[in-house]
Short mmCIF file of C-alpha atoms in Angstrom, two decimals:
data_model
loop_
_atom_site.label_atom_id
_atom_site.label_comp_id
_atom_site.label_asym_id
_atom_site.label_seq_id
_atom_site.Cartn_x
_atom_site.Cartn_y
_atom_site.Cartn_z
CA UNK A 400 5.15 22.02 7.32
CA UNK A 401 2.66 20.77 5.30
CA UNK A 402 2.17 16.36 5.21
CA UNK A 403 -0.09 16.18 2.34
CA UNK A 404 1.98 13.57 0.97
CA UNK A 405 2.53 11.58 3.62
CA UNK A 406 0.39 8.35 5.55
CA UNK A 407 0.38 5.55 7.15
CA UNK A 408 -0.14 2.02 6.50
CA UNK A 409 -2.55 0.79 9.63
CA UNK A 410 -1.64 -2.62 9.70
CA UNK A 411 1.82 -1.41 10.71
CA UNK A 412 0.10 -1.11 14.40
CA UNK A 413 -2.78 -3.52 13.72
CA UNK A 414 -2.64 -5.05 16.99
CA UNK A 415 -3.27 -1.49 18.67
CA UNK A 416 -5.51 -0.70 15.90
CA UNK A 417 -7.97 -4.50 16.58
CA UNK A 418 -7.65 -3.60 20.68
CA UNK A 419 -9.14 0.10 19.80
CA UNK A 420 -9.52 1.68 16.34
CA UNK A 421 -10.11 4.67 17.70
CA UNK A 422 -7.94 5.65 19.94
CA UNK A 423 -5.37 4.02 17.90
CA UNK A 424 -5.97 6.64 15.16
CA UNK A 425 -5.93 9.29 17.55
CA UNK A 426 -2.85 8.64 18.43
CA UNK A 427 -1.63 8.78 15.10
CA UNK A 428 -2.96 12.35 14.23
CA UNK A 429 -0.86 13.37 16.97
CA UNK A 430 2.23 12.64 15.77
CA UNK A 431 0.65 15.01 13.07
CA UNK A 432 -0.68 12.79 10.11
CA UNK A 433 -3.28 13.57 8.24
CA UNK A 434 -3.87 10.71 6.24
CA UNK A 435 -3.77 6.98 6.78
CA UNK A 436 -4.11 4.10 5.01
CA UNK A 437 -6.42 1.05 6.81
CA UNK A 438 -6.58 -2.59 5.68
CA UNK A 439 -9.24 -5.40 5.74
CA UNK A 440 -11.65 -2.32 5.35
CA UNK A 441 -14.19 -4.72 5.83
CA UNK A 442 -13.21 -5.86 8.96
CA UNK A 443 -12.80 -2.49 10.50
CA UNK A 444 -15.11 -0.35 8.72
CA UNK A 445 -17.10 0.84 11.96
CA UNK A 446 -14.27 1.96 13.93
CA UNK A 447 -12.95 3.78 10.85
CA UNK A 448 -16.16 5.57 10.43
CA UNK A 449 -15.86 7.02 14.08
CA UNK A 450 -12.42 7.59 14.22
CA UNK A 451 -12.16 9.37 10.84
CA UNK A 452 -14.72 11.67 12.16
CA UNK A 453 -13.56 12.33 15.65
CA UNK A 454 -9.76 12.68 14.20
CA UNK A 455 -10.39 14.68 11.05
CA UNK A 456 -7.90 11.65 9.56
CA UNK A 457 -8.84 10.89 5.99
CA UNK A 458 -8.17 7.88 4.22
CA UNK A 459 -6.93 8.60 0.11
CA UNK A 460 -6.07 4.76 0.21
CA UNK A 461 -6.99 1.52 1.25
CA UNK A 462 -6.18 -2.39 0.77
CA UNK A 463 -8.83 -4.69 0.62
CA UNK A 464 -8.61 -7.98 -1.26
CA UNK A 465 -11.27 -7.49 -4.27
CA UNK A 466 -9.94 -9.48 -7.32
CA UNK A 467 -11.89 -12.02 -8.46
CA UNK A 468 -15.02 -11.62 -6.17
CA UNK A 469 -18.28 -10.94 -7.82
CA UNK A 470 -20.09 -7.66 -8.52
CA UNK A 471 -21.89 -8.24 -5.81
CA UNK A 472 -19.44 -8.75 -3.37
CA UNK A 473 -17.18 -5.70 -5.39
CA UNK A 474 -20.20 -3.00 -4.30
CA UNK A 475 -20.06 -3.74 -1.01
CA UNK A 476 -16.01 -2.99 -0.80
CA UNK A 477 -16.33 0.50 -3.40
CA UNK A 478 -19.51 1.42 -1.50
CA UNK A 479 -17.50 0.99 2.14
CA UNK A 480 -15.26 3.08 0.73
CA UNK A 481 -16.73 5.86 -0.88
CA UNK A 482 -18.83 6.41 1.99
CA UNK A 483 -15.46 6.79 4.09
CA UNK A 484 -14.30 9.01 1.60
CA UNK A 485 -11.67 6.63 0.20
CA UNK A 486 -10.58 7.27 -3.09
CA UNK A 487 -8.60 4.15 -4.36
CA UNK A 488 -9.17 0.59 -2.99
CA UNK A 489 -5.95 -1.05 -3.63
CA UNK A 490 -5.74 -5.31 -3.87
CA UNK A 491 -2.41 -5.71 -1.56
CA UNK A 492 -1.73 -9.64 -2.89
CA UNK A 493 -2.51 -12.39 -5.49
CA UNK A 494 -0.35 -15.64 -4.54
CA UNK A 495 3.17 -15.76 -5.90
CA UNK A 496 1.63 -18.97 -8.60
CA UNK A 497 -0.26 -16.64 -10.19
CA UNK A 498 2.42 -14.46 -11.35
CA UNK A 499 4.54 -17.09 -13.30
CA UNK A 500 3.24 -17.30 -16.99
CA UNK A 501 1.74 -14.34 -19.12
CA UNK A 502 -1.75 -16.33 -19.06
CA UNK A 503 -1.94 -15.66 -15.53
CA UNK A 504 -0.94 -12.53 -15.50
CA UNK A 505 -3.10 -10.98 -18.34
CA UNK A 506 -6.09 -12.75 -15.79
CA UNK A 507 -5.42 -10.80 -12.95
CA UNK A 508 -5.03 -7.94 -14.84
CA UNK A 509 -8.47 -8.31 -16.94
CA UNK A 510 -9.98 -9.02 -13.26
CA UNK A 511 -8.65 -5.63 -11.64
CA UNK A 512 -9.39 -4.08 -15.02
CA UNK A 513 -13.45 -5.48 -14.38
CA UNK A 514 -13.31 -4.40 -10.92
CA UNK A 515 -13.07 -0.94 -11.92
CA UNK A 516 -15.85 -0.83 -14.17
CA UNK A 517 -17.56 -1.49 -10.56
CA UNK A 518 -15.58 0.48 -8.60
CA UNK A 519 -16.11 3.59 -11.39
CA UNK A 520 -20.18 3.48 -10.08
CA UNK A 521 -19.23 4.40 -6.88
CA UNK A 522 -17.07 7.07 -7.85
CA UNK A 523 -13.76 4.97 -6.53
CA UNK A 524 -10.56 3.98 -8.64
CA UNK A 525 -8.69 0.28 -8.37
CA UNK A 526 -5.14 -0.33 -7.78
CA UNK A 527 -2.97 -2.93 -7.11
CA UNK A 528 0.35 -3.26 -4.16
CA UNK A 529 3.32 -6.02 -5.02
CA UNK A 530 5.46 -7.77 -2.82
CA UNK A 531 8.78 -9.37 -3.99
CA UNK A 532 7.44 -11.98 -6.01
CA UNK A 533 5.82 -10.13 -8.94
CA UNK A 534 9.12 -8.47 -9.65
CA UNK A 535 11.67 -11.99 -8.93
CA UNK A 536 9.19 -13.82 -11.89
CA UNK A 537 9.91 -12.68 -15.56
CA UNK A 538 7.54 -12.25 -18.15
CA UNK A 539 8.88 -11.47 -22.41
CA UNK A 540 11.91 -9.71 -20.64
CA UNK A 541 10.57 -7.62 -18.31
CA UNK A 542 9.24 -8.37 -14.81
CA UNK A 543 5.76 -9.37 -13.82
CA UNK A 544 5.02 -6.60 -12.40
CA UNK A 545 5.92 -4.57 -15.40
CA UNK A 546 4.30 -7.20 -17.81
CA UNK A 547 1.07 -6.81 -15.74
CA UNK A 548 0.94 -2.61 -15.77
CA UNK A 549 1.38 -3.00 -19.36
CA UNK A 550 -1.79 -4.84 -19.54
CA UNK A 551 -4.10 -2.89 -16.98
CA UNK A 552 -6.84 -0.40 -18.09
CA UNK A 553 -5.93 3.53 -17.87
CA UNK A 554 -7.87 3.78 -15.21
CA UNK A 555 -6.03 1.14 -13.15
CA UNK A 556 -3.64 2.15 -10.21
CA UNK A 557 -0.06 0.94 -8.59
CA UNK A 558 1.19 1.32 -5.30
CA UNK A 559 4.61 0.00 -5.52
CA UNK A 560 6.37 -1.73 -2.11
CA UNK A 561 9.72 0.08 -2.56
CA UNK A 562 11.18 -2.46 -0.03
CA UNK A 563 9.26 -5.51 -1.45
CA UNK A 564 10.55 -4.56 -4.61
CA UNK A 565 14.35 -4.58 -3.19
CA UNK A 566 14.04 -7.98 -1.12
CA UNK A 567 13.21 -9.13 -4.96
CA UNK A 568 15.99 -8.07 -6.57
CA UNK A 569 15.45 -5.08 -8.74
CA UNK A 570 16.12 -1.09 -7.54
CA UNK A 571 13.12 0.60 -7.05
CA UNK A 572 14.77 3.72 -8.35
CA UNK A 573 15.47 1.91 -11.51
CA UNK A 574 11.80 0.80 -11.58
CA UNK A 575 9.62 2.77 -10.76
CA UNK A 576 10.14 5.04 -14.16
CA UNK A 577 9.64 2.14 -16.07
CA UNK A 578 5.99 1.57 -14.56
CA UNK A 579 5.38 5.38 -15.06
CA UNK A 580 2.06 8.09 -13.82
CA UNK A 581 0.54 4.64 -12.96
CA UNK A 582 2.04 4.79 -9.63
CA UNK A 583 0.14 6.81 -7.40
CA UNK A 584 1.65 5.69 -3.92
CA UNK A 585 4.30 4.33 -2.65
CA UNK A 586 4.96 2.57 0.49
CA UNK A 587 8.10 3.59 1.71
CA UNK A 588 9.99 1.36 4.27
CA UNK A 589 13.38 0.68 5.60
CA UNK A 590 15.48 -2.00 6.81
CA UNK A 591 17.89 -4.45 5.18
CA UNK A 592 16.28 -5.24 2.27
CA UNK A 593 15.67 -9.28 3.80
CA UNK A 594 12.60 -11.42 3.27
CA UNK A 595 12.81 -11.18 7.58
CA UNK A 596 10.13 -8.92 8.14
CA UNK A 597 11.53 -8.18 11.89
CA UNK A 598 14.63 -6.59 9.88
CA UNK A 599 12.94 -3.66 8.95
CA UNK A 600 12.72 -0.51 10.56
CA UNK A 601 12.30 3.10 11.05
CA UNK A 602 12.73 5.17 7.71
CA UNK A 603 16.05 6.52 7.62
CA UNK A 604 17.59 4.27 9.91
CA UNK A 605 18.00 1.22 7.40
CA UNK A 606 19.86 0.29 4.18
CA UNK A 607 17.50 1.70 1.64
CA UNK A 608 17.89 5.11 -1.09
CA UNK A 609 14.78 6.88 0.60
CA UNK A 610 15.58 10.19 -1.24
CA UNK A 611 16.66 8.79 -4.28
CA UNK A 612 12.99 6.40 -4.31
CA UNK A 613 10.87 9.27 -3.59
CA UNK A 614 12.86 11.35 -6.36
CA UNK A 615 11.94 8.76 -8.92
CA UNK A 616 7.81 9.04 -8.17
CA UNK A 617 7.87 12.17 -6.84
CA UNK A 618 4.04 12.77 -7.12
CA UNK A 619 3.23 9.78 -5.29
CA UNK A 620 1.62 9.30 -1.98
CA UNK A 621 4.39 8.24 0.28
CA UNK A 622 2.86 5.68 2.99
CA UNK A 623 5.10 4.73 5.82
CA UNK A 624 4.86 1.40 6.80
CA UNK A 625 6.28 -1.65 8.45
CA UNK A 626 5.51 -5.60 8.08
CA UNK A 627 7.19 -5.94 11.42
CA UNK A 628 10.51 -5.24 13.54
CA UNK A 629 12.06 -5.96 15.99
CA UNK A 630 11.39 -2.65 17.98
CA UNK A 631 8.52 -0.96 18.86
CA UNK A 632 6.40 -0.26 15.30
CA UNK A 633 4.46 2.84 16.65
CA UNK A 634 7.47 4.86 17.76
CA UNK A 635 9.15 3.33 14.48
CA UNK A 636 5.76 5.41 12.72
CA UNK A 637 6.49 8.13 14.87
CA UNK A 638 10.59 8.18 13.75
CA UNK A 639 9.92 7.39 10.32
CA UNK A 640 7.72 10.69 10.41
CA UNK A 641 10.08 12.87 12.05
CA UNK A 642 13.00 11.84 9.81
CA UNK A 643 10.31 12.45 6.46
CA UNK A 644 9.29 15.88 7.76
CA UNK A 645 12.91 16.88 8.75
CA UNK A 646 13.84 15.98 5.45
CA UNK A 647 11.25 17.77 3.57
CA UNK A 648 9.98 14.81 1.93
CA UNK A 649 6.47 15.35 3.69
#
């Protein structure tokens, strides 16, 4: 069966990953990925390289804080990851004060919005990933979150936490039609919907709609991850796969 929509969010095994990046990702294409998605590209951009390469992994998407920094310091992230073959660089977090008045908001979006006039050079696309607080504020009626898509260039990307986006308050199935083609991946988690990270687990094993979520963006990238839990996160990667693949949600 084909995974071409599924991958992996790296820092779900980051200790394993900082110990050895490439082994670490070698392990993962084993359980039969073919994509992944690393953070702090920066920070790990040399074992990427190699174990892209040696694993035949690619790497569609990527976080790596970018909003705000200079054009200097924005060439060197979009020219890391075009040269990795990354597609979309995705900022996974602006601090929960900067989401509280539509002043704010419209200035993180004209920054992401300037980023990819950078990012465009190097042939690489700009997104943003929430967490629960962009969706608990409330902007003109509508969430942050939604307030802030509204105000992002064409060009600009989502990747919506479906579990962040429970823990504040709303149903991703209910939102994620509201923020439209914009989102381009998902990151697709399970658990009981706390703000206790060590409550989530495998997919399929938790609390959350997984069918119903993928249903409502069902051309999106669906990236397994976990902030933490209290079992083992690499066989929860490895479960979260098999139940995705059994399911035909791959």
């Amino acid at each position: 069966m084909s995974n071409s929509n599924l991958s992996v969010q790296l820092y779900t095994v980051r200790e394993l990953l900082t110990e050895d990046t490439v082994g670490t990702l070698r392990r993962i294409a084993e359980i039969g990925f073919t994509q992944v998605e690393p953070f702090g590209l920066l920070d790990f951009a040399d074992g990427l390289r190699q174990g892209l390469a040696e694993t035949g992994l690619t790497a569609p998407t990527t976080h790596q804080g970018f909003i705000g920094r200079d054009d200097e310091a924005l060439d060197t992230v979009f020219a890391t990851a075009a040269e990795l073959g990354i597609q979309t660089v995705i900022d996974p977090y602006v601090p929960v004060e900067r989401w509280q008045t539509a002043a704010d908001v419209e200035e993180i979006a004209a920054q992401l919005n300037a980023a990819a006039t950078v990012a465009a050079k190097h042939g690489v696309r700009v997104g943003y990933h929430n967490h629960a607080h962009e969706v608990e504020s409330t902007i003109e009626g509508v969430t942050a979150l939604e307030y802030f898509a509204g105000k992002l260039d064409p060009a600009v990307v989502l990747e919506v936490d479906t579990y962040w986006v429970v823990v504040g308050g709303h149903n991703p199935v209910d939102l994620l039609p509201k923020l439209g083609d914009r989102v381009v991946a998902l990151h697709v988690k399970d658990g009981a919907g706390t703000t206790e990270t060590k409550d989530q687990v495998a997919v399929g094993q938790g609390a959350l709609p997984i069918a119903e979520i993928i249903a409502a963006a069902p051309n999106a990238l669906r990236v397994i991850e976990l902030d933490d839990s209290r079992g083992d996160r690499f066989q929860a990667v490895a479960d979260s796969y098999a139940f995705l693949t059994a399911e035909a949600f791959a």
